[in-house]
Amino acid sequence: MSAAADDRDLGLNEGERGLLHGLAAFAQEAVAPLAAAGCGDQAWAGAQIREACRLGYAGIEIPADCGGLGLPYYMRARAAETLAATDFAFAFAFINQHNVALRIAEHGSAAARERYLPGLLAGDLVGGTAMSEPRAGSDFASISTLARPRDGGGFILDGEKAWVANAAGGELALVFAQTDAARGPAGIACFIVDLRAPQCERVTGAPLEGLGAAGIAGIRLNGYAAEDSDVLYPPGQGFQMALAGVNKARTHIAAMAAGLLDSALRQAVRHASTRQAFGRPIMEQQGLRWSLADVSMRLQILRMLTDRAAGLIDAGSDEAVPAAAMAKKYAGEECLDAISACVQVLGASGLLPAQGMARRLLAAKALCFADGTTEMMNERIAAGLAQRFAGGPRTIAAGAAIHREESMSYQALKLTRGEDGVTQARLAQIAEDELPEGEVLVEVEYSSLNYKDALAITGRSPVVRSFPMVPGIDFAGKVRLSADPRFKPGDAVLLNGWGLGETRWGGLAQAARVRADWLLPLPAGMDARQAMAIGTAGYTAMLCVMALERHNATPEAGPVLVTGANGGVGTVAIALLTGRGYTVTASTGRPQEADYLRGLGASGILDRSTLSAPGKPLQKEAWAAAVDCVGSHTLANVLAGMRYGAPVAACGLAQGMDLPATVAPFILRAVTLVGVDSVYAPMALRAEAWRRLAAELPRGMLEANTRELGLSEIAAAATPMLEGRIRGRIVVDVNR
Ligand code: NDP
């Protein structure tokens, strides 16, 4: 009987039960022989990890469209428990491997997903996560591995990481590094590193006693070059994403502790039931029986705490933070003592290598500090106490406090995804406590509907990284509560991007709780509705104009082409460019809107079909600058038609993500392709873009170009937006 075969299986479907039983059988066959080695003799279990991958177990929580099984986190926690019942170190190594695959599936670039995921799922690549350093563990913000931007793109990494699972023989590591020490946690980024590169040295000493199978080693990076496509979390996200993953890591440790304890208890009970003393099985000695009863109860409590934390993680609840900390703390404090009680039952034979008890004792000690010490767990648990029991200050991850008034509930558009993989959008009431952590609670007045929101709401592309999700990549509103001195109740603010509506709850709700670092004061002379009429699309249009100007575009140089002209970005780009004196040609698939585009200032209209099919690598030199919202063949043709030295600002993918172009425009006409990203643009650039939008965008243009909808009408507008049937902007009055 395995650790998986308990009453909790009743809540699983047949496939899930089958998976856990298969995993237990695999562990017995392939991992148990490892566990028989002495504490110091175990080698890295690379071959067994690769075999488990080949059997499909590395894909448990990986989304189905990335080649995984798409199961909830709970199943991965159960898998960790099942494996740890045979060998804790193997379970630890394997969960690290799964974690690397999941982080890349959820957050890697398309190129990274293509390059690494198949190998990770098949076991050809094995990896671990590198957070700690020789001089930085729990104090993660103080890591000193440095990532410097490289001329021409990418980063150069230097520094040393410690205690990296699978680093003894694996091929990959997710390396957290500092890009700008002055920014502290906001400078931390994460990179996918190929450990086989010559600039990467493994620092292997004697294996940790009892944990040899996990292949824990250090890594020294000496000028390692990471491509942009290998940036897993850009600066500003690394710290937050590391913390976001920590609830799962802690819950895994607790689940593995339950597996450890389960196997120790079984062994002790088996021994006590057969071993005779004073003419009867020792199990009949009351003192010993009670001791095992106590272990059994502790195991049940540990499982209940672990299951609760896993359930809250799957529900996307903030309560997962203290719940995971409680499970981990309990595991750390109880497991060592409980296993020791099991060893007591076995007597001296309990220390024979074949019994595996010494290895379990060492593992039980290791889990007191892996993924956060017990002291750190106390901090996480204590952080929520005042809020919960005294209505007092709420301490958040960054250490700030929000002073609470009465707890409110808010209406929101909520996205869920069922077992069939279909995204459902519905209006729901969310409690203030459910909102993600952050220093500032904003009562949203207006949000807007953007192309990315439409993708999220329809589920047509994997924009949403975890469910349930409140979509909405931007909002404007008033601060209700703030724990940050830069904002006070009543301040008018706006926010674009930073993963809202993708990795954390966004603006299509009556309230949002966010990091203070992400908020901008509403520019003078602009109200919340106007800001959202401009929205992320208009702000991106301004980023495009600024990018062209940084690359020497001038009105005198010649005509500017705007593709996707009738869309949110396109319309604002036309108005901004013509307002600055440029001559603009609008490329559109809707010639019937030509008058409207001319009204915005466009002097020429181009049928988009002239750009959307494959074309020659070099064409007539027509454009002195271009804003492209469309990508794919359109962008390739735009590049081919640029004048010598002209810049193209690329921000969109309405036709496609691909770019079937040649290098000819770059090497023969010195054309510059400038990427524009609105989501993680630096704050200084954002502030400048919004200041200029307030000053330069004609207000009348916005009104004529904007439709207003209520929260309940948004879901129905998503598909028409993806089909290009919506002209201009949609603002959302979240209180309507
Ligand atoms: P909209 O949906 O409002 O507009 C997109 C426009 O692209 C449509 O109106 C249509 O214009 C054109 N279009 C649609 N489908 C096709 C197609 N198959 N082939 C050619 N043209 C097509 O989106 P937005 O203006 O809000 O965004 C434009 C693009 O920019 C999107 O891809 C979006 O994801 C991206 N974006 C990127 C940001 C960033 O940070 N980089 C931020 C904001 C948006 P017409 O009818 O005139 O042909």
Short mmCIF file of C-alpha atoms in Angstrom, two decimals, residues 178-478:
data_model
loop_
_atom_site.label_atom_id
_atom_site.label_comp_id
_atom_site.label_asym_id
_atom_site.label_seq_id
_atom_site.Cartn_x
_atom_site.Cartn_y
_atom_site.Cartn_z
CA GLN A 178 20.30 41.24 -9.46
CA THR A 179 20.25 43.65 -12.42
CA ASP A 180 20.51 46.87 -10.41
CA ALA A 181 21.51 46.69 -6.75
CA ALA A 182 20.17 50.22 -6.17
CA ARG A 183 16.64 48.99 -6.94
CA GLY A 184 16.80 46.22 -4.33
CA PRO A 185 14.08 43.58 -4.82
CA ALA A 186 12.77 45.48 -7.89
CA GLY A 187 16.07 44.80 -9.67
CA ILE A 188 15.88 41.02 -9.37
CA ALA A 189 15.32 39.03 -12.55
CA CYS A 190 15.48 35.34 -13.42
CA PHE A 191 17.28 33.62 -16.30
CA ILE A 192 17.26 30.17 -17.82
CA VAL A 193 20.89 29.05 -17.70
CA ASP A 194 22.44 26.14 -19.61
CA LEU A 195 24.78 24.48 -17.12
CA ARG A 196 26.75 22.86 -19.95
CA ALA A 197 28.11 26.22 -21.12
CA PRO A 198 31.86 26.76 -20.53
CA GLN A 199 31.12 29.96 -18.52
CA CYS A 200 29.24 27.85 -16.01
CA GLU A 201 31.13 25.89 -13.43
CA ARG A 202 29.54 23.39 -11.06
CA VAL A 203 30.69 23.56 -7.45
CA THR A 204 30.30 20.04 -6.15
CA GLY A 205 31.50 18.92 -2.77
CA ALA A 206 30.60 15.79 -0.85
CA PRO A 207 26.85 15.11 -1.20
CA LEU A 208 24.71 16.27 1.70
CA GLU A 209 24.15 13.36 4.06
CA GLY A 210 20.83 11.73 3.34
CA LEU A 211 20.10 14.00 0.38
CA GLY A 212 22.55 12.65 -2.19
CA ALA A 213 19.81 11.73 -4.68
CA ALA A 214 18.83 15.41 -4.98
CA GLY A 215 22.20 16.24 -6.59
CA ILE A 216 22.46 19.48 -4.63
CA ALA A 217 25.43 21.56 -5.78
CA GLY A 218 26.59 25.11 -6.36
CA ILE A 219 27.02 26.97 -9.63
CA ARG A 220 29.63 29.58 -10.48
CA LEU A 221 28.83 31.85 -13.44
CA ASN A 222 31.77 33.58 -15.08
CA GLY A 223 30.49 35.94 -17.77
CA TYR A 224 27.62 33.67 -18.79
CA ALA A 225 25.68 35.18 -21.73
CA ALA A 226 21.89 34.85 -21.42
CA GLU A 227 19.77 35.68 -24.47
CA ASP A 228 16.72 37.91 -24.10
CA SER A 229 14.56 34.89 -24.87
CA ASP A 230 16.07 33.18 -21.79
CA VAL A 231 14.85 35.91 -19.44
CA LEU A 232 12.19 34.10 -17.44
CA TYR A 233 11.22 37.01 -15.20
CA PRO A 234 12.40 40.48 -16.21
CA PRO A 235 13.71 42.95 -13.62
CA GLY A 236 10.81 44.04 -11.42
CA GLN A 237 9.23 40.59 -11.54
CA GLY A 238 11.93 38.26 -10.26
CA PHE A 239 11.43 38.93 -6.57
CA GLN A 240 7.66 38.86 -6.77
CA MET A 241 7.61 35.66 -8.82
CA ALA A 242 10.07 33.99 -6.48
CA LEU A 243 7.75 34.81 -3.60
CA ALA A 244 4.73 33.71 -5.62
CA GLY A 245 6.33 30.29 -6.11
CA VAL A 246 7.27 29.93 -2.50
CA ASN A 247 3.80 28.88 -1.30
CA LYS A 248 3.96 25.88 -3.58
CA ALA A 249 7.53 25.11 -2.51
CA ARG A 250 6.56 25.20 1.16
CA THR A 251 3.50 23.07 0.61
CA HIS A 252 5.63 20.54 -1.27
CA ILE A 253 7.98 20.29 1.66
CA ALA A 254 5.02 19.65 3.97
CA ALA A 255 3.63 17.06 1.55
CA MET A 256 7.01 15.33 1.38
CA ALA A 257 7.19 15.38 5.17
CA ALA A 258 3.84 13.58 5.21
CA GLY A 259 5.26 10.94 2.82
CA LEU A 260 8.32 10.53 5.04
CA LEU A 261 6.27 10.18 8.16
CA ASP A 262 3.79 7.82 6.53
CA SER A 263 6.56 5.42 5.53
CA ALA A 264 8.29 5.65 8.93
CA LEU A 265 5.02 4.96 10.73
CA ARG A 266 4.20 1.97 8.52
CA GLN A 267 7.62 0.49 9.18
CA ALA A 268 7.36 1.04 12.91
CA VAL A 269 3.85 -0.45 13.10
CA ARG A 270 4.91 -3.47 11.03
CA HIS A 271 7.85 -4.05 13.34
CA ALA A 272 5.82 -3.54 16.50
CA SER A 273 3.14 -5.94 15.29
CA THR A 274 5.58 -8.80 14.65
CA ARG A 275 8.34 -8.28 17.19
CA GLN A 276 7.68 -10.21 20.38
CA ALA A 277 8.81 -9.21 23.88
CA PHE A 278 7.62 -10.66 27.14
CA GLY A 279 5.54 -13.16 25.21
CA ARG A 280 3.50 -10.78 23.09
CA PRO A 281 3.92 -8.33 20.17
CA ILE A 282 5.44 -5.10 21.45
CA MET A 283 2.48 -3.26 19.85
CA GLU A 284 0.53 -4.46 22.87
CA GLN A 285 2.72 -2.37 25.17
CA GLN A 286 0.56 0.58 25.96
CA GLY A 287 3.34 3.17 26.13
CA LEU A 288 4.62 2.20 22.69
CA ARG A 289 1.12 1.93 21.20
CA TRP A 290 0.24 5.39 22.45
CA SER A 291 3.43 6.81 21.03
CA LEU A 292 2.53 5.45 17.58
CA ALA A 293 -1.05 6.69 17.97
CA ASP A 294 0.41 10.13 18.55
CA VAL A 295 2.58 9.84 15.41
CA SER A 296 -0.47 8.77 13.43
CA MET A 297 -2.43 11.80 14.65
CA ARG A 298 0.42 14.14 13.76
CA LEU A 299 0.50 12.62 10.28
CA GLN A 300 -3.22 13.30 9.86
CA ILE A 301 -2.85 16.91 11.01
CA LEU A 302 0.08 17.39 8.66
CA ARG A 303 -1.98 16.06 5.75
CA MET A 304 -4.93 18.28 6.64
CA LEU A 305 -2.70 21.36 6.77
CA THR A 306 -1.03 20.37 3.50
CA ASP A 307 -4.30 19.68 1.69
CA ARG A 308 -5.72 23.00 2.89
CA ALA A 309 -2.67 24.91 1.64
CA ALA A 310 -2.79 23.10 -1.72
CA GLY A 311 -6.52 23.83 -2.08
CA LEU A 312 -5.99 27.53 -1.32
CA ILE A 313 -3.13 27.66 -3.83
CA ASP A 314 -5.37 26.14 -6.50
CA ALA A 315 -8.08 28.67 -5.60
CA GLY A 316 -5.59 31.53 -6.04
CA SER A 317 -6.35 32.76 -2.51
CA ASP A 318 -4.09 35.09 -0.49
CA GLU A 319 -4.78 32.79 2.45
CA ALA A 320 -2.40 30.34 0.79
CA VAL A 321 0.50 32.34 2.27
CA PRO A 322 -0.17 31.62 5.97
CA ALA A 323 -1.65 28.22 5.13
CA ALA A 324 1.52 27.08 3.33
CA ALA A 325 3.64 28.52 6.15
CA MET A 326 1.58 26.64 8.76
CA ALA A 327 1.92 23.34 6.90
CA LYS A 328 5.66 23.82 6.50
CA LYS A 329 6.17 24.93 10.10
CA TYR A 330 4.19 22.00 11.43
CA ALA A 331 6.15 19.63 9.21
CA GLY A 332 9.44 21.07 10.44
CA GLU A 333 8.52 20.97 14.09
CA GLU A 334 6.73 17.64 14.29
CA CYS A 335 8.27 15.36 11.71
CA LEU A 336 11.70 15.02 13.32
CA ASP A 337 10.25 14.12 16.69
CA ALA A 338 7.65 11.78 15.19
CA ILE A 339 10.22 9.89 13.10
CA SER A 340 12.43 9.69 16.13
CA ALA A 341 9.51 8.01 17.94
CA CYS A 342 9.29 5.49 15.08
CA VAL A 343 13.04 4.78 15.34
CA GLN A 344 12.56 4.20 19.07
CA VAL A 345 10.14 1.38 18.23
CA LEU A 346 12.70 -0.30 16.00
CA GLY A 347 15.46 0.01 18.59
CA ALA A 348 19.04 -0.41 17.39
CA SER A 349 17.86 -2.12 14.19
CA GLY A 350 16.28 1.20 13.27
CA LEU A 351 19.73 2.53 12.51
CA LEU A 352 20.62 -0.23 10.02
CA PRO A 353 21.01 1.39 6.56
CA ALA A 354 18.42 -0.99 5.07
CA GLN A 355 15.73 0.44 7.37
CA GLY A 356 16.27 3.94 5.92
CA MET A 357 15.38 5.53 9.26
CA ALA A 358 18.63 7.49 9.64
CA ARG A 359 18.06 8.90 6.16
CA ARG A 360 14.53 9.89 7.16
CA LEU A 361 15.80 11.60 10.30
CA LEU A 362 18.27 13.62 8.26
CA ALA A 363 15.58 14.52 5.75
CA ALA A 364 13.26 15.58 8.58
CA LYS A 365 15.98 17.95 9.79
CA ALA A 366 16.62 19.25 6.26
CA LEU A 367 12.97 20.15 5.80
CA CYS A 368 13.21 22.52 8.76
CA PHE A 369 15.26 24.91 6.63
CA ALA A 370 14.56 24.00 2.96
CA ASP A 371 12.44 26.73 1.31
CA GLY A 372 12.39 28.91 4.41
CA THR A 373 13.32 28.35 8.03
CA THR A 374 10.74 27.75 10.75
CA GLU A 375 11.45 31.30 11.91
CA MET A 376 10.43 32.64 8.49
CA MET A 377 7.23 30.57 8.68
CA ASN A 378 6.40 32.21 12.01
CA GLU A 379 6.76 35.60 10.36
CA ARG A 380 4.42 34.68 7.51
CA ILE A 381 1.81 33.32 9.91
CA ALA A 382 2.09 36.26 12.29
CA ALA A 383 1.75 38.75 9.43
CA GLY A 384 -1.96 38.02 9.03
CA LEU A 385 -2.87 37.73 12.71
CA ALA A 386 -3.55 41.37 13.54
CA GLN A 387 -5.68 41.77 10.46
CA ARG A 388 -7.68 38.65 11.13
CA PHE A 389 -8.25 38.87 14.86
CA ALA A 390 -7.90 42.52 15.80
CA GLY A 391 -8.97 44.41 12.70
CA GLY A 392 -5.53 45.93 12.97
CA PRO A 393 -2.80 46.62 10.46
CA ARG A 394 -2.32 44.21 7.62
CA THR A 395 1.31 43.38 7.07
CA ILE A 396 2.05 42.53 3.49
CA ALA A 397 4.86 40.69 1.79
CA ALA A 398 6.93 43.83 1.30
CA GLY A 399 6.65 44.60 5.00
CA ALA A 400 4.28 47.57 4.74
CA ALA A 401 0.97 47.87 6.56
CA ILE A 402 -2.48 48.76 5.35
CA HIS A 403 -4.83 50.28 7.90
CA ARG A 404 -8.19 48.70 7.41
CA GLU A 405 -11.60 50.15 7.76
CA GLU A 406 -14.58 47.89 7.30
CA SER A 407 -14.03 44.98 4.92
CA MET A 408 -15.80 45.53 1.59
CA SER A 409 -16.90 43.32 -1.23
CA TYR A 410 -16.70 44.26 -4.89
CA GLN A 411 -18.14 43.21 -8.21
CA ALA A 412 -15.67 41.78 -10.70
CA LEU A 413 -15.49 39.94 -13.97
CA LYS A 414 -14.01 36.60 -12.96
CA LEU A 415 -12.43 34.03 -15.27
CA THR A 416 -12.31 30.37 -14.35
CA ARG A 417 -11.17 27.37 -16.33
CA GLY A 418 -12.94 24.02 -16.01
CA GLU A 419 -11.56 20.51 -16.43
CA ASP A 420 -12.48 20.74 -20.12
CA GLY A 421 -9.95 23.58 -20.47
CA VAL A 422 -12.68 26.06 -21.47
CA THR A 423 -12.44 29.57 -20.01
CA GLN A 424 -15.66 30.84 -18.42
CA ALA A 425 -16.25 34.54 -17.75
CA ARG A 426 -18.90 35.59 -15.25
CA LEU A 427 -19.71 38.45 -12.91
CA ALA A 428 -18.83 37.61 -9.32
CA GLN A 429 -18.69 39.27 -5.94
CA ILE A 430 -15.16 39.26 -4.48
CA ALA A 431 -14.32 39.99 -0.86
CA GLU A 432 -11.59 42.49 -0.09
CA ASP A 433 -9.63 39.71 1.60
CA GLU A 434 -9.51 37.81 -1.68
CA LEU A 435 -7.66 40.58 -3.50
CA PRO A 436 -3.96 39.96 -4.04
CA GLU A 437 -1.43 41.48 -1.67
CA GLY A 438 -0.13 44.97 -2.34
CA GLU A 439 0.46 48.25 -0.57
CA VAL A 440 -2.40 50.16 -2.18
CA LEU A 441 -6.09 49.37 -2.51
CA VAL A 442 -7.66 51.30 -5.36
CA GLU A 443 -11.37 51.72 -5.97
CA VAL A 444 -11.48 51.40 -9.72
CA GLU A 445 -13.64 53.88 -11.62
CA TYR A 446 -12.86 52.95 -15.21
CA SER A 447 -10.96 50.17 -16.94
CA SER A 448 -10.80 49.43 -20.65
CA LEU A 449 -11.11 46.50 -23.00
CA ASN A 450 -7.91 45.71 -24.86
CA TYR A 451 -6.94 43.05 -27.38
CA LYS A 452 -5.10 41.13 -24.64
CA ASP A 453 -8.17 41.24 -22.38
CA ALA A 454 -10.22 39.83 -25.23
CA LEU A 455 -7.71 36.98 -25.60
CA ALA A 456 -7.92 36.33 -21.85
CA ILE A 457 -11.72 36.43 -21.68
CA THR A 458 -12.21 34.11 -24.66
CA GLY A 459 -9.32 31.86 -23.58
CA ARG A 460 -8.15 31.98 -27.19
CA SER A 461 -4.54 32.34 -26.20
CA PRO A 462 -2.79 31.45 -22.92
CA VAL A 463 -2.68 35.04 -21.64
CA VAL A 464 -3.95 34.07 -18.18
CA ARG A 465 -1.29 32.32 -16.13
CA SER A 466 -3.43 31.17 -13.22
CA PHE A 467 -7.12 30.81 -12.48
CA PRO A 468 -9.37 32.21 -11.11
CA MET A 469 -8.36 35.53 -12.67
CA VAL A 470 -9.87 38.97 -12.82
CA PRO A 471 -8.93 40.27 -16.29
CA GLY A 472 -8.20 43.91 -17.14
CA ILE A 473 -4.68 45.09 -17.98
CA ASP A 474 -5.35 48.70 -16.93
CA PHE A 475 -7.47 50.85 -14.64
CA ALA A 476 -7.90 54.33 -13.26
CA GLY A 477 -9.50 55.16 -9.93
CA LYS A 478 -9.05 56.54 -6.43
#
